[in-house]
Short mmCIF file of C-alpha atoms in Angstrom, two decimals:
data_model
loop_
_atom_site.label_atom_id
_atom_site.label_comp_id
_atom_site.label_asym_id
_atom_site.label_seq_id
_atom_site.Cartn_x
_atom_site.Cartn_y
_atom_site.Cartn_z
CA MET A 1 0.00 0.00 0.00
CA TYR A 2 1.06 3.59 -0.59
CA LEU A 3 1.63 5.95 2.33
CA ALA A 4 3.88 8.70 1.03
CA ASP A 5 6.01 9.47 -1.98
CA SER A 6 9.24 11.12 -1.01
CA ARG A 7 9.74 12.35 -4.56
CA SER A 8 6.45 14.27 -4.54
CA THR A 9 6.37 15.65 -0.99
CA GLY A 10 8.28 18.61 0.28
CA SER A 11 9.01 20.13 3.65
CA ARG A 12 6.75 22.64 5.32
CA GLY A 13 9.15 25.38 4.40
CA THR A 14 10.28 26.56 1.00
CA GLU A 15 9.51 24.13 -1.79
CA ALA A 16 12.52 23.41 -3.91
CA ALA A 17 12.55 22.84 -7.63
CA VAL A 18 12.06 19.30 -8.77
CA VAL A 19 15.05 17.96 -10.70
CA PRO A 20 14.25 15.00 -12.92
CA ASP A 21 16.13 11.79 -12.18
CA THR A 22 18.73 11.45 -14.93
CA ARG A 23 20.48 8.31 -13.69
CA PRO A 24 20.98 5.65 -16.40
CA GLY A 25 17.99 3.37 -16.75
CA ARG A 26 15.75 5.67 -14.69
CA ARG A 27 12.68 7.37 -16.20
CA PRO A 28 10.10 9.54 -14.49
CA ALA A 29 6.89 7.65 -13.89
CA ALA A 30 4.17 8.66 -16.36
CA VAL A 31 1.61 8.00 -13.62
CA PRO A 32 2.97 8.84 -10.14
CA SER A 33 1.84 6.95 -7.06
CA THR A 34 0.09 10.10 -5.81
CA VAL A 35 -2.22 9.91 -8.81
CA LEU A 36 -2.95 6.25 -8.11
CA ALA A 37 -3.76 7.03 -4.48
CA LEU A 38 -6.12 9.83 -5.49
CA GLY A 39 -7.64 7.49 -8.05
CA ALA A 40 -8.39 4.98 -5.30
CA VAL A 41 -10.10 7.69 -3.24
CA SER A 42 -12.18 8.74 -6.24
CA LEU A 43 -13.07 5.13 -7.04
CA ILE A 44 -14.46 4.49 -3.57
CA THR A 45 -16.19 7.87 -3.38
CA ASP A 46 -17.79 7.40 -6.78
CA VAL A 47 -19.24 4.04 -5.73
CA SER A 48 -21.01 5.97 -2.99
CA SER A 49 -22.07 8.92 -5.16
CA GLU A 50 -23.25 6.87 -8.12
CA MET A 51 -25.37 4.65 -5.89
CA VAL A 52 -27.39 7.75 -5.09
CA THR A 53 -27.22 9.21 -8.60
CA ALA A 54 -28.47 5.96 -10.13
CA VAL A 55 -31.71 5.95 -8.13
CA LEU A 56 -32.26 9.68 -7.56
CA PRO A 57 -34.15 10.51 -10.81
CA LEU A 58 -36.62 7.66 -10.31
CA TYR A 59 -36.87 8.35 -6.57
CA VAL A 60 -37.69 12.00 -7.21
CA VAL A 61 -40.03 11.65 -10.20
CA ALA A 62 -41.74 8.33 -9.41
CA GLY A 63 -41.30 8.06 -5.63
CA LEU A 64 -41.85 11.68 -4.54
CA GLY A 65 -44.00 12.62 -7.53
CA LEU A 66 -42.06 15.74 -8.53
CA SER A 67 -42.46 17.24 -11.99
CA PRO A 68 -39.60 17.36 -14.54
CA LEU A 69 -39.23 21.06 -13.65
CA GLY A 70 -38.83 20.14 -9.97
CA PHE A 71 -36.26 17.52 -10.86
CA GLY A 72 -34.51 20.05 -13.10
CA LEU A 73 -34.19 22.32 -10.06
CA LEU A 74 -32.67 19.52 -7.99
CA ASP A 75 -30.35 18.48 -10.80
CA GLY A 76 -29.31 22.09 -11.24
CA ILE A 77 -28.47 22.25 -7.54
CA ASN A 78 -26.37 19.13 -8.09
CA ASN A 79 -24.22 21.06 -10.58
CA GLY A 80 -24.60 24.69 -9.59
CA VAL A 81 -24.01 24.76 -5.84
CA GLY A 82 -20.72 22.91 -6.18
CA ALA A 83 -19.63 25.45 -8.77
CA LEU A 84 -20.23 28.34 -6.39
CA VAL A 85 -17.72 26.96 -3.87
CA ARG A 86 -15.24 25.47 -6.36
CA LEU A 87 -13.38 28.77 -6.67
CA ALA A 88 -13.15 28.99 -2.89
CA GLY A 89 -11.81 25.43 -2.68
CA GLY A 90 -9.12 26.01 -5.30
CA HIS A 91 -8.06 29.35 -3.84
CA LEU A 92 -7.95 28.08 -0.24
CA ALA A 93 -5.80 25.13 -1.30
CA ASP A 94 -3.30 27.41 -3.09
CA ARG A 95 -3.29 30.05 -0.36
CA GLY A 96 -2.67 27.47 2.34
CA GLY A 97 0.80 26.77 1.00
CA ARG A 98 -0.41 24.06 -1.41
CA ARG A 99 -2.18 22.16 1.34
CA HIS A 100 -4.58 20.76 -1.20
CA LYS A 101 -5.13 17.57 0.79
CA VAL A 102 -6.69 19.43 3.72
CA VAL A 103 -9.25 21.23 1.56
CA ALA A 104 -9.96 18.11 -0.48
CA GLY A 105 -10.42 16.09 2.72
CA LEU A 106 -12.91 18.62 4.04
CA GLY A 107 -14.90 18.28 0.83
CA TYR A 108 -14.89 14.48 0.86
CA GLY A 109 -15.89 14.43 4.53
CA LEU A 110 -18.77 16.87 4.03
CA SER A 111 -20.21 14.77 1.20
CA ALA A 112 -19.86 11.58 3.25
CA LEU A 113 -21.84 13.09 6.12
CA CYS A 114 -24.69 14.06 3.78
CA LYS A 115 -25.46 10.56 2.48
CA PRO A 116 -27.30 9.35 5.62
CA LEU A 117 -29.29 12.61 5.67
CA LEU A 118 -31.02 11.52 2.46
CA LEU A 119 -32.94 9.07 4.65
CA LEU A 120 -34.78 12.08 6.13
CA ALA A 121 -35.36 13.95 2.87
CA HIS A 122 -38.92 13.40 1.64
CA THR A 123 -39.80 16.87 0.35
CA LEU A 124 -38.26 19.09 -2.32
CA PRO A 125 -36.89 21.77 0.10
CA VAL A 126 -35.22 19.23 2.40
CA LEU A 127 -33.87 17.13 -0.45
CA GLY A 128 -32.58 20.26 -2.16
CA ALA A 129 -30.81 21.38 1.03
CA VAL A 130 -29.09 18.01 1.50
CA LEU A 131 -27.99 17.93 -2.13
CA ALA A 132 -26.71 21.49 -1.82
CA VAL A 133 -24.46 20.54 1.12
CA ASP A 134 -23.31 17.39 -0.68
CA ARG A 135 -22.41 19.40 -3.78
CA THR A 136 -20.64 21.94 -1.58
CA GLY A 137 -18.34 19.11 -0.55
CA LYS A 138 -17.80 18.13 -4.17
CA GLY A 139 -17.06 21.73 -5.08
CA LEU A 140 -14.47 22.03 -2.33
CA ARG A 141 -12.58 18.87 -3.28
CA THR A 142 -12.56 18.92 -7.09
CA ALA A 143 -10.05 21.70 -7.81
CA PRO A 144 -7.55 20.69 -5.05
CA ARG A 145 -7.69 17.08 -6.24
CA ASP A 146 -7.01 18.01 -9.86
CA ALA A 147 -4.28 20.39 -8.71
CA MET A 148 -2.55 17.55 -6.85
CA ILE A 149 -2.69 15.39 -9.99
CA SER A 150 -1.23 18.23 -12.08
CA LEU A 151 1.55 19.00 -9.61
CA ALA A 152 2.58 15.37 -9.13
CA THR A 153 2.83 14.60 -12.85
CA GLU A 154 5.37 15.58 -15.52
CA PRO A 155 3.70 18.11 -17.89
CA ALA A 156 4.18 15.83 -20.90
CA HIS A 157 2.21 13.02 -19.22
CA ARG A 158 -0.68 14.94 -17.70
CA GLY A 159 -3.23 13.72 -20.21
CA ARG A 160 -2.35 10.12 -19.40
CA ALA A 161 -2.34 10.80 -15.64
CA PHE A 162 -5.77 12.40 -15.73
CA GLY A 163 -6.94 9.54 -17.93
CA VAL A 164 -5.79 6.98 -15.36
CA HIS A 165 -7.44 8.92 -12.55
CA ARG A 166 -10.69 9.26 -14.48
CA ALA A 167 -10.59 5.57 -15.37
CA MET A 168 -10.33 4.66 -11.68
CA ASP A 169 -13.02 7.21 -10.86
CA THR A 170 -15.22 5.68 -13.53
CA THR A 171 -14.65 2.19 -12.15
CA GLY A 172 -16.46 3.47 -9.08
CA ALA A 173 -19.16 4.94 -11.31
CA LEU A 174 -19.49 1.51 -12.91
CA LEU A 175 -19.75 -0.31 -9.59
CA GLY A 176 -22.08 2.21 -7.93
CA PRO A 177 -25.20 1.50 -10.03
CA LEU A 178 -24.53 -2.25 -9.73
CA VAL A 179 -24.50 -1.99 -5.95
CA ALA A 180 -27.64 0.19 -6.04
CA PHE A 181 -29.35 -2.35 -8.32
CA ALA A 182 -28.43 -5.20 -5.96
CA VAL A 183 -29.63 -3.30 -2.89
CA LEU A 184 -32.93 -2.39 -4.56
CA ARG A 185 -33.54 -6.01 -5.50
CA ALA A 186 -32.56 -7.43 -2.10
CA THR A 187 -34.36 -5.09 0.30
CA VAL A 188 -37.91 -3.98 1.00
CA ASP A 189 -37.11 -0.32 1.73
CA GLY A 190 -34.78 -0.14 -1.25
CA TYR A 191 -34.13 3.60 -1.45
CA ASP A 192 -33.37 3.96 2.27
CA ALA A 193 -30.99 1.00 2.11
CA VAL A 194 -29.17 2.52 -0.87
CA PHE A 195 -28.66 5.81 1.00
CA ALA A 196 -27.40 4.03 4.14
CA VAL A 197 -24.88 1.84 2.30
CA SER A 198 -23.74 4.85 0.29
CA GLY A 199 -22.83 6.71 3.49
CA CYS A 200 -20.69 3.83 4.78
CA VAL A 201 -18.77 3.60 1.50
CA ALA A 202 -18.16 7.37 1.45
CA LEU A 203 -16.55 7.24 4.90
CA LEU A 204 -14.17 4.55 3.64
CA GLY A 205 -13.06 6.91 0.85
CA VAL A 206 -12.22 9.62 3.40
CA LEU A 207 -10.12 7.14 5.38
CA VAL A 208 -8.11 6.17 2.28
CA LEU A 209 -7.44 9.86 1.55
CA VAL A 210 -6.15 10.47 5.07
CA LEU A 211 -3.84 7.45 5.07
CA PHE A 212 -2.47 7.22 1.55
CA VAL A 213 -2.35 10.69 -0.06
CA PRO A 214 0.66 12.92 0.78
CA GLY A 215 0.00 16.22 2.45
CA HIS A 216 2.46 18.33 0.44
CA ILE A 217 3.31 17.97 -3.25
CA THR A 218 6.06 19.78 -5.13
CA PRO A 219 5.64 20.26 -8.89
CA ALA A 220 7.13 17.50 -11.05
CA GLY A 221 9.24 18.60 -14.00
CA VAL A 222 8.61 22.32 -13.34
CA VAL A 223 11.34 24.88 -12.63
CA GLN A 224 10.30 26.78 -9.52
CA PRO A 225 11.35 30.40 -8.92
CA PRO A 226 12.04 31.61 -5.36
CA GLU A 227 9.02 31.46 -3.05
CA GLN A 228 6.67 34.35 -3.88
CA GLY A 229 4.29 34.18 -0.94
CA ARG A 230 0.75 32.96 -0.85
CA PRO A 231 -1.46 33.97 -3.78
CA SER A 232 -4.32 36.30 -2.95
CA LEU A 233 -7.90 36.15 -4.23
CA ARG A 234 -6.99 38.97 -6.61
CA ASP A 235 -4.15 36.83 -7.95
CA ALA A 236 -6.57 33.95 -8.49
CA LEU A 237 -9.02 36.06 -10.47
CA GLY A 238 -6.07 37.65 -12.27
CA LEU A 239 -5.42 34.30 -13.93
CA LEU A 240 -8.06 35.30 -16.47
CA ARG A 241 -5.45 37.67 -17.87
CA LEU A 242 -3.90 34.56 -19.39
CA PRO A 243 -5.31 34.44 -22.96
CA GLU A 244 -5.24 30.63 -23.20
CA LEU A 245 -7.10 30.23 -19.90
CA ARG A 246 -9.72 32.76 -20.99
CA ARG A 247 -10.34 30.81 -24.18
CA LEU A 248 -10.64 27.49 -22.36
CA THR A 249 -13.01 28.94 -19.78
CA LEU A 250 -15.18 30.57 -22.45
CA CYS A 251 -15.43 27.42 -24.56
CA ALA A 252 -16.07 25.12 -21.60
CA SER A 253 -18.86 27.44 -20.46
CA VAL A 254 -20.50 27.83 -23.87
CA LEU A 255 -20.47 24.08 -24.48
CA GLY A 256 -21.70 23.44 -20.94
CA LEU A 257 -24.80 25.53 -21.68
CA THR A 258 -25.86 22.88 -24.20
CA THR A 259 -24.88 19.74 -22.28
CA VAL A 260 -27.96 17.91 -21.01
CA SER A 261 -27.41 16.32 -17.61
CA ASP A 262 -26.93 12.57 -17.40
CA SER A 263 -30.14 12.12 -15.43
CA PHE A 264 -32.32 13.76 -18.07
CA LEU A 265 -30.65 11.75 -20.83
CA TYR A 266 -31.26 8.50 -18.95
CA LEU A 267 -34.92 9.43 -18.36
CA LEU A 268 -35.34 10.07 -22.09
CA LEU A 269 -33.68 6.75 -22.93
CA GLN A 270 -35.85 4.85 -20.45
CA ARG A 271 -39.02 6.30 -21.92
CA ALA A 272 -37.93 5.87 -25.53
CA GLY A 273 -36.94 2.25 -24.94
CA ASN A 274 -39.83 1.44 -22.56
CA LEU A 275 -37.36 -0.01 -20.06
CA PRO A 276 -38.73 -1.40 -16.75
CA ALA A 277 -38.16 0.84 -13.73
CA HIS A 278 -35.89 -1.66 -11.97
CA LEU A 279 -33.48 -1.54 -14.94
CA PHE A 280 -33.10 2.23 -14.77
CA PRO A 281 -30.07 2.14 -12.40
CA LEU A 282 -28.22 0.05 -15.02
CA LEU A 283 -28.29 2.76 -17.69
CA PRO A 284 -25.24 4.63 -16.29
CA LEU A 285 -23.26 1.39 -16.63
CA GLY A 286 -23.04 1.76 -20.41
CA THR A 287 -21.65 5.27 -20.09
CA ALA A 288 -19.25 4.26 -17.33
CA ALA A 289 -17.99 1.15 -19.16
CA CYS A 290 -17.13 3.10 -22.29
CA PHE A 291 -15.57 5.91 -20.24
CA LEU A 292 -13.47 3.34 -18.39
CA LEU A 293 -12.20 1.72 -21.59
CA LEU A 294 -11.36 4.98 -23.38
CA ALA A 295 -10.18 7.34 -20.62
CA VAL A 296 -6.52 6.21 -20.64
CA PRO A 297 -6.02 5.80 -24.42
CA LEU A 298 -7.74 9.10 -25.19
CA GLY A 299 -5.76 10.83 -22.43
CA ALA A 300 -2.50 9.51 -23.92
CA LEU A 301 -3.68 10.55 -27.39
CA ALA A 302 -4.34 14.06 -26.09
CA ASP A 303 -0.71 14.27 -24.91
CA ARG A 304 0.52 13.40 -28.41
CA VAL A 305 -1.88 15.43 -30.55
CA SER A 306 -4.11 18.23 -29.28
CA ARG A 307 -6.07 18.30 -26.05
CA ARG A 308 -8.32 21.06 -27.34
CA ARG A 309 -9.20 19.21 -30.55
CA LEU A 310 -10.00 16.07 -28.61
CA PHE A 311 -12.18 18.11 -26.25
CA LEU A 312 -14.16 19.41 -29.22
CA ALA A 313 -14.38 15.95 -30.79
CA GLY A 314 -15.91 14.65 -27.56
CA HIS A 315 -18.75 17.13 -27.91
CA GLY A 316 -19.21 15.90 -31.46
CA ALA A 317 -19.79 12.40 -30.06
CA LEU A 318 -22.35 13.84 -27.62
CA LEU A 319 -24.17 15.54 -30.50
CA LEU A 320 -24.38 12.21 -32.33
CA GLY A 321 -25.86 10.69 -29.19
CA TYR A 322 -28.55 13.36 -29.07
CA GLY A 323 -29.31 12.65 -32.71
CA LEU A 324 -29.81 8.95 -32.00
CA VAL A 325 -32.20 9.67 -29.14
CA LEU A 326 -34.24 11.87 -31.48
CA SER A 327 -34.15 9.38 -34.36
CA PRO A 328 -36.91 6.82 -35.02
CA TRP A 329 -34.43 4.04 -34.20
CA HIS A 330 -35.39 2.63 -30.79
CA GLY A 331 -34.84 -0.56 -28.85
CA LEU A 332 -31.86 -2.00 -27.02
CA PRO A 333 -29.26 -1.49 -29.82
CA ALA A 334 -30.13 2.20 -29.97
CA VAL A 335 -29.86 2.55 -26.20
CA ILE A 336 -26.43 0.88 -26.23
CA ALA A 337 -25.22 3.12 -29.06
CA VAL A 338 -26.28 6.26 -27.20
CA LEU A 339 -24.54 5.12 -24.02
CA VAL A 340 -21.33 4.34 -25.94
CA LEU A 341 -21.32 7.83 -27.46
CA HIS A 342 -22.08 9.31 -24.05
CA GLY A 343 -19.11 7.51 -22.50
CA THR A 344 -16.86 8.58 -25.38
CA PHE A 345 -17.88 12.18 -24.74
CA TYR A 346 -16.74 11.97 -21.12
CA ALA A 347 -13.50 10.15 -21.95
CA ALA A 348 -12.57 12.83 -24.49
CA THR A 349 -13.49 15.84 -22.35
CA ASP A 350 -13.33 15.34 -18.58
CA GLY A 351 -9.67 14.65 -17.83
CA VAL A 352 -8.56 16.19 -21.13
CA LEU A 353 -9.95 19.60 -20.15
CA ALA A 354 -8.18 19.41 -16.77
CA ALA A 355 -4.89 18.52 -18.49
CA ALA A 356 -5.30 21.39 -20.96
CA THR A 357 -5.95 23.76 -18.07
CA ALA A 358 -2.91 22.55 -16.14
CA ALA A 359 -0.70 23.31 -19.15
CA VAL A 360 -1.49 27.03 -19.10
CA VAL A 361 -1.71 27.73 -15.34
CA PRO A 362 1.30 28.46 -13.06
CA ALA A 363 2.20 25.70 -10.62
CA ARG A 364 1.54 27.80 -7.51
CA GLN A 365 -2.04 28.48 -8.67
CA GLN A 366 -3.11 25.14 -10.09
CA GLY A 367 -6.04 24.93 -7.69
CA ALA A 368 -7.41 28.34 -8.67
CA GLY A 369 -6.84 27.70 -12.36
CA GLN A 370 -8.67 24.39 -12.33
CA ALA A 371 -11.46 26.01 -10.31
CA LEU A 372 -11.94 28.88 -12.78
CA VAL A 373 -12.46 26.58 -15.75
CA GLY A 374 -14.48 24.06 -13.77
CA THR A 375 -16.70 26.75 -12.27
CA GLY A 376 -17.53 28.22 -15.64
CA GLN A 377 -18.45 24.81 -16.99
CA ALA A 378 -20.45 23.79 -13.91
CA LEU A 379 -22.45 27.03 -13.75
CA ALA A 380 -23.27 26.65 -17.43
CA ARG A 381 -24.51 23.09 -16.85
CA PHE A 382 -26.55 24.35 -13.90
CA ALA A 383 -28.27 26.81 -16.22
CA CYS A 384 -28.79 24.06 -18.78
CA SER A 385 -30.47 21.80 -16.19
CA LEU A 386 -32.92 24.53 -15.20
CA ALA A 387 -33.67 25.47 -18.79
CA PHE A 388 -34.02 21.88 -19.94
CA GLY A 389 -36.37 21.02 -17.07
CA ALA A 390 -38.56 24.02 -17.92
CA ALA A 391 -38.48 23.20 -21.64
CA TRP A 392 -39.45 19.58 -20.92
CA SER A 393 -42.43 20.76 -18.86
CA LEU A 394 -43.55 23.14 -21.62
CA TRP A 395 -42.77 21.25 -24.83
CA GLY A 396 -41.97 17.67 -23.87
CA GLY A 397 -38.65 15.87 -23.56
CA ARG A 398 -37.98 15.21 -27.26
CA SER A 399 -38.65 18.79 -28.33
CA ALA A 400 -36.44 20.11 -25.54
CA LEU A 401 -33.63 17.78 -26.63
CA ALA A 402 -33.99 18.84 -30.27
CA VAL A 403 -33.52 22.50 -29.34
CA THR A 404 -30.53 21.63 -27.14
CA ALA A 405 -28.91 19.56 -29.91
CA ALA A 406 -29.20 22.47 -32.35
CA ALA A 407 -27.67 24.82 -29.78
CA LEU A 408 -24.82 22.35 -29.16
CA ALA A 409 -24.00 22.23 -32.87
CA VAL A 410 -23.77 26.05 -32.98
CA SER A 411 -21.69 26.16 -29.77
CA ALA A 412 -19.24 23.59 -31.13
CA VAL A 413 -18.66 25.69 -34.25
CA VAL A 414 -18.07 28.80 -32.13
CA ALA A 415 -15.66 26.94 -29.83
CA THR A 416 -13.72 25.61 -32.82
CA PHE A 417 -13.05 29.15 -34.04
CA VAL A 418 -12.18 30.43 -30.54
CA LEU A 419 -9.63 27.67 -29.94
CA ARG A 420 -8.15 27.71 -33.44
CA GLY A 421 -4.40 28.28 -33.44
CA THR A 422 -4.07 28.45 -29.65
CA ASP A 423 -0.83 27.38 -27.99
CA GLU A 424 -0.71 24.16 -25.98
CA THR A 425 2.83 24.49 -24.67
CA PRO A 426 2.93 23.42 -21.00
CA THR A 427 3.62 26.09 -18.40
CA THR A 428 7.11 25.53 -17.01
CA THR A 429 7.42 28.40 -14.54
CA ASP A 430 5.39 29.90 -11.77
CA GLU A 431 4.95 33.29 -13.38
CA VAL A 432 1.74 35.06 -14.34
CA PRO A 433 1.68 37.93 -16.84
CA ALA A 434 1.17 41.31 -15.23
#
């Protein structure tokens, strides 16, 4: 088991530059042990989270009798509240002397404590409040976690490292619905049992983080200037002066405005394919399986070609998926094809966007940089969830998806022009333009 990596941890004082090991026969690890440890934490945590995510749409719509607009509000909370605190999480981690583990641990712990509270949530206000606190935890941990992955990995291998992490994370996403399905089939009070088991698994993830992730990480393969003090909030927001980061944030936000949430897509698939209710928790498995298979190879491909182009190609796969849902082709083969395209979309965008962001953000502000891009994308998806829920209530699910698909096609064209000719050279110093 992994407890600490002496090559990736520094003292509590000044952090020295990392000098690559040039001894004969020695090569820097493409995927450091820190990344594997964080991947294990994400795997366990995602088992817990996806257990809830797999049953939540059906629990809310069928169990509590909420309208699609009500579910859109809850789903928007799922994405939007976390976005509001993501900037705070990234900035606090950077300002604390790169103590990203502390902030990430707070986020993981907060989410773990919320899972048992779902047992008491039987109305929209209470359920919304619990989900808001849970997403607050997710918002706090996401940027520090991605910053630790960026700092621990050589710049040339970040796409692969994020791919490995996302593959491990997705393994949890694959197992979570299976566990939820088994619990629903084996118990009388299925939803309550799912929420209780989910809380126990989440606490295990926090324990793994505490024991096996190092507390301090010095940048791998990055030349560090003398210590410049802790970055301020003004410094964090000043990152938007970086042209490449502005472009990434703009494109991630515009495309996020036309990205239908997973839950809505699965509800549309279930209705189009007339799937039994007890099979609904299995729909995320198709997405997760494809994501798992493609995350590492597509991450490695992004390192060799262009992370931005792959990011855009992933949205092209999502657009094809929307087209299949809207087509007259139904049945199990159509459902499988949509889930494969959905998983390809995530494999080509999730970790790839984080790697692209890491390449243009100074090492001392990786948390804030990841948070800026992630916040823009998450707030855009929050707006999309609210708008899609309202459109579904007014026009029906298929009409709402048709409008969203058209908007995604336009957004993809705009993003292609914005990102054309941009530089993808990794940042090798800790300097920010004045």
